[in-house]
mmCIF file of C-alpha atoms in Angstrom:
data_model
loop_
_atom_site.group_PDB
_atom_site.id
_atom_site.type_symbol
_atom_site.label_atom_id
_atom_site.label_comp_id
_atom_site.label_asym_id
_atom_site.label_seq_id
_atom_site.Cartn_x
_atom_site.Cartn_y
_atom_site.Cartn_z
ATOM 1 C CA UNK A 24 -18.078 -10.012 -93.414
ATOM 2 C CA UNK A 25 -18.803 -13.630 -92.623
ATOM 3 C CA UNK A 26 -16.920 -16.713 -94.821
ATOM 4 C CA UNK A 27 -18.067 -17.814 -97.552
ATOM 5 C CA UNK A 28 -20.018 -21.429 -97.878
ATOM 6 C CA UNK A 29 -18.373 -23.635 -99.456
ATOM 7 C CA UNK A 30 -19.628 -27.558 -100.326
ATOM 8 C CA UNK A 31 -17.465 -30.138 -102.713
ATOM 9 C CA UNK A 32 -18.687 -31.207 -106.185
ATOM 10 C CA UNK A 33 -20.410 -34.392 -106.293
ATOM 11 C CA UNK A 34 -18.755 -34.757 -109.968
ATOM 12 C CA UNK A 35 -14.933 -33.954 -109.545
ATOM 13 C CA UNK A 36 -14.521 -33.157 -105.968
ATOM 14 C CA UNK A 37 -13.249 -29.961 -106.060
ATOM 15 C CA UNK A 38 -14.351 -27.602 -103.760
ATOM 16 C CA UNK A 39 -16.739 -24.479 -104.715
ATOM 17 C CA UNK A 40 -18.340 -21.431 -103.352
ATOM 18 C CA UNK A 41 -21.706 -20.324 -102.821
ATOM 19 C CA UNK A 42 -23.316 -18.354 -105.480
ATOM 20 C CA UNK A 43 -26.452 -16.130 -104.999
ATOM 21 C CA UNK A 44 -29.250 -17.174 -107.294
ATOM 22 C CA UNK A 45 -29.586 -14.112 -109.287
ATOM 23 C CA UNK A 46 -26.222 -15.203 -110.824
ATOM 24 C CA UNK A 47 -27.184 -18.475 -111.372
ATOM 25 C CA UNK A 48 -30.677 -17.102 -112.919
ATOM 26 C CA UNK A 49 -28.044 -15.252 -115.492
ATOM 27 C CA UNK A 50 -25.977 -17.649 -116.346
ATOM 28 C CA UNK A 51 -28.502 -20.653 -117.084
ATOM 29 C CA UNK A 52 -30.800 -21.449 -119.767
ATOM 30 C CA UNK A 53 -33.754 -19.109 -120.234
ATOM 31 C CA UNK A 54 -35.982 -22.327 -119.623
ATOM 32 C CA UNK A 55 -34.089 -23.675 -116.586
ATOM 33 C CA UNK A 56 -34.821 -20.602 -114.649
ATOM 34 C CA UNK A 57 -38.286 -20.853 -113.209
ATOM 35 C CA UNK A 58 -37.299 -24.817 -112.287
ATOM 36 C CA UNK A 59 -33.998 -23.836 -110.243
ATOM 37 C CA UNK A 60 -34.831 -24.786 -106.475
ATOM 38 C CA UNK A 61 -34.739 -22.541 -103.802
ATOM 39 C CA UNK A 62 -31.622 -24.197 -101.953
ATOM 40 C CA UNK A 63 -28.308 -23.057 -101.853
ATOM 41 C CA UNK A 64 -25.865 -23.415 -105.149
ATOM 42 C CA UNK A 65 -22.190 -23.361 -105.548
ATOM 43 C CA UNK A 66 -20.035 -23.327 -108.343
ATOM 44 C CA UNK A 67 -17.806 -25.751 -109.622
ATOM 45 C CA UNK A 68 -13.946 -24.767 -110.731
ATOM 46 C CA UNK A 69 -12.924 -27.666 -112.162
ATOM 47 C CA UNK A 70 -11.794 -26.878 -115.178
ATOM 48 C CA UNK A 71 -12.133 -30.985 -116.745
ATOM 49 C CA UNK A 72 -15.846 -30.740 -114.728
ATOM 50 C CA UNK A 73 -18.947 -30.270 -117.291
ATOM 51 C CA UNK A 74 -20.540 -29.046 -113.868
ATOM 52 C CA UNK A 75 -21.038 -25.807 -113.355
ATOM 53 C CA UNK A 76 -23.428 -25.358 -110.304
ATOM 54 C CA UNK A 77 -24.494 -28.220 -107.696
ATOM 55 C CA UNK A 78 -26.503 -28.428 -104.696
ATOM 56 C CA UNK A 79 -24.640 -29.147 -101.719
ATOM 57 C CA UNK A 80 -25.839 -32.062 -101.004
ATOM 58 C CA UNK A 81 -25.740 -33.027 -104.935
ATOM 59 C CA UNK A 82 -29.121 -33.524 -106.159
ATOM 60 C CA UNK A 83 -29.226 -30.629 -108.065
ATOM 61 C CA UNK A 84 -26.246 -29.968 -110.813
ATOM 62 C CA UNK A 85 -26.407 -28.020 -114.045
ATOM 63 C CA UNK A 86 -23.534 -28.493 -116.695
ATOM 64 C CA UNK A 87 -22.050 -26.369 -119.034
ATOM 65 C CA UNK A 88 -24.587 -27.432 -121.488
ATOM 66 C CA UNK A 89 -27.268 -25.791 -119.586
ATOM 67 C CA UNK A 90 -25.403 -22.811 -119.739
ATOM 68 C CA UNK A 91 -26.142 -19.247 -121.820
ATOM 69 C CA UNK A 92 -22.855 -18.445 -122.245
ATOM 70 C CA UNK A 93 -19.322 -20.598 -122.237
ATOM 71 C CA UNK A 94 -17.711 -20.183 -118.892
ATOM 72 C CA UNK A 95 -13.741 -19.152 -119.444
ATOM 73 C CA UNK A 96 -12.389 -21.666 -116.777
ATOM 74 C CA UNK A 97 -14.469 -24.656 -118.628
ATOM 75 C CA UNK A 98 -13.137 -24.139 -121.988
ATOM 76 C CA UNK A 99 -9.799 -24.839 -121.827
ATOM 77 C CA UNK A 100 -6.691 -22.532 -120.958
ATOM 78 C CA UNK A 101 -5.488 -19.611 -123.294
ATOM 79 C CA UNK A 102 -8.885 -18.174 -124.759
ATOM 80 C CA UNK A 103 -10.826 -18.222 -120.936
ATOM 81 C CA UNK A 104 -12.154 -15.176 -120.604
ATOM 82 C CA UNK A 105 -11.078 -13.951 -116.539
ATOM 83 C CA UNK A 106 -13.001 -10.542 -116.547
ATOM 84 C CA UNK A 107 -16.358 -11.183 -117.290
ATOM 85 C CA UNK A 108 -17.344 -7.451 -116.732
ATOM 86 C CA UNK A 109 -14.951 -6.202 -119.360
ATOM 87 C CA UNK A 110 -13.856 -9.679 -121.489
ATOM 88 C CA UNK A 111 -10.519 -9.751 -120.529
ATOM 89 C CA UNK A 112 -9.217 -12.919 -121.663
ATOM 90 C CA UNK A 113 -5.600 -15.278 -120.720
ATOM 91 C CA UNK A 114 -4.455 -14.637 -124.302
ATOM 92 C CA UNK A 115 -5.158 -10.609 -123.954
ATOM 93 C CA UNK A 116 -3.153 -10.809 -120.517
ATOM 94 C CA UNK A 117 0.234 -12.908 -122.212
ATOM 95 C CA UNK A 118 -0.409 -10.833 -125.370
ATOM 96 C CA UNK A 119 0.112 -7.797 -123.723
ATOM 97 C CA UNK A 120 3.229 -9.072 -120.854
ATOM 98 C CA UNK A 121 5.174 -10.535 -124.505
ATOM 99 C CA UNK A 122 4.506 -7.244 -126.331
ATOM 100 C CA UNK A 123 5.184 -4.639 -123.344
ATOM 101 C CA UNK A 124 6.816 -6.923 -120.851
ATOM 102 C CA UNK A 125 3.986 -6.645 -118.435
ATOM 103 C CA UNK A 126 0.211 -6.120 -117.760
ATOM 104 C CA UNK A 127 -1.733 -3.473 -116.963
ATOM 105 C CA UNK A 128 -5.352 -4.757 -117.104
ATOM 106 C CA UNK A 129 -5.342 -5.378 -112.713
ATOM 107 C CA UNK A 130 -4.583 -1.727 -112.958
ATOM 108 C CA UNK A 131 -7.663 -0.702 -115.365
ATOM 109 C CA UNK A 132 -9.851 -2.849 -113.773
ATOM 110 C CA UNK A 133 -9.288 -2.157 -110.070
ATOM 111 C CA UNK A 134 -10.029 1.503 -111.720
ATOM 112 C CA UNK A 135 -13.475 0.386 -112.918
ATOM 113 C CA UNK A 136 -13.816 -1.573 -109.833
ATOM 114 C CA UNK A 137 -13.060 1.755 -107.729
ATOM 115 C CA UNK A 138 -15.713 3.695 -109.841
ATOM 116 C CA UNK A 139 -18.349 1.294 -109.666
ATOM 117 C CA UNK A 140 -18.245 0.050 -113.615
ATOM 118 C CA UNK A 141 -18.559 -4.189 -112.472
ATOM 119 C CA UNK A 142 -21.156 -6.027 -112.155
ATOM 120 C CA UNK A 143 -19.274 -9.192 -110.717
ATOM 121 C CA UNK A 144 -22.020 -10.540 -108.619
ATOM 122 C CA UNK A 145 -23.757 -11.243 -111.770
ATOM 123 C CA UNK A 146 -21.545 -11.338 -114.863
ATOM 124 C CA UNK A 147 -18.863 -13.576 -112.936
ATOM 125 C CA UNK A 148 -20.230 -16.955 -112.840
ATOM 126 C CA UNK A 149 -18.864 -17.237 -110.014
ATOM 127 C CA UNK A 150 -20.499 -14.887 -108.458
ATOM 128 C CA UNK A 151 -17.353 -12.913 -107.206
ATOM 129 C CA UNK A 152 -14.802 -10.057 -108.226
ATOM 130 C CA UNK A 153 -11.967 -11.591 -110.594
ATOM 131 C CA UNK A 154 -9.076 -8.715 -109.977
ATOM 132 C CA UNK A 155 -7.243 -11.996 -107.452
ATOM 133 C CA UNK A 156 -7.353 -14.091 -110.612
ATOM 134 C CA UNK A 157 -6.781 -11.267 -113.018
ATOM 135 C CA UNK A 158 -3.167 -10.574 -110.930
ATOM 136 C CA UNK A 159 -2.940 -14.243 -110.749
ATOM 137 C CA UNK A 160 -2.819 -14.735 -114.204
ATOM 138 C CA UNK A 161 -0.411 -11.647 -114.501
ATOM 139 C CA UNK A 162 1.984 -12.880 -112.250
ATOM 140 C CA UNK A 163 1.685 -16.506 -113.983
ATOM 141 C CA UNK A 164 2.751 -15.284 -117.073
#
């Protein structure tokens, strides 16, 4: 498996990873999609950034205002959503740890992982698996 690309936002500076286009198709604005050029795209993590995918070289950037849905990470802490595949949110994670004393949602979703029940490459703007930010978040708590 070869590294992932990664290029710096022209906005905030932080640095973000490549994202296929069919995520990107799924996460903008119905009327954006035929107009996205075919160049590579990489999303931003800043959680302060409006950005949510840039070019690498910067020309291109679409903000969260160009996007279908709200992206967890870019709406503040507590109600993000981490899972997109299943909704698990940072409240349903410290919920659960202050009611039982831990989590078990890495557990149920490496189990959905394991039978093929994710569509991460899609529903993960991001364009990756979130069970390292899931346990993460887990552990943060």
């Amino acid at each position: 498996m070869s590294p992932q690309k990664t290029a710096v936002c022209p906005q905030c500076d932080t640095p973000g990873a490549e994202v296929k286009p069919r995520t990107i198709k799924h996460w903008l604005l119905t009327d954006l999609v035929p107009s996205l050029p075919d160049m590579p795209f990489y999303f931003c993590g800043g959680r302060d950034c409006p950005v949510i995918y840039f070019s690498e070289d910067g020309t291109f950037h679409y903000t969260r205002e160009m996007g279908r849905y709200p992206i967890g990470i870019k709406e503040g802490s507590g109600h993000s959503t981490i899972c997109y595949c299943f909704g698990v949110t940072e409240d349903m994670i410290s919920g659960q740890i202050r009611k039982t004393g831990k989590s078990s949602y890495s557990t149920w979703i490496a189990k959905e992982i394991k039978e093929g029940n994710c569509a991460c490459d899609v529903r993960n703007p991001k364009g990756s698996c979130c069970l390292a930010e899931i346990k993460k978040a887990e552990k943060g708590h």
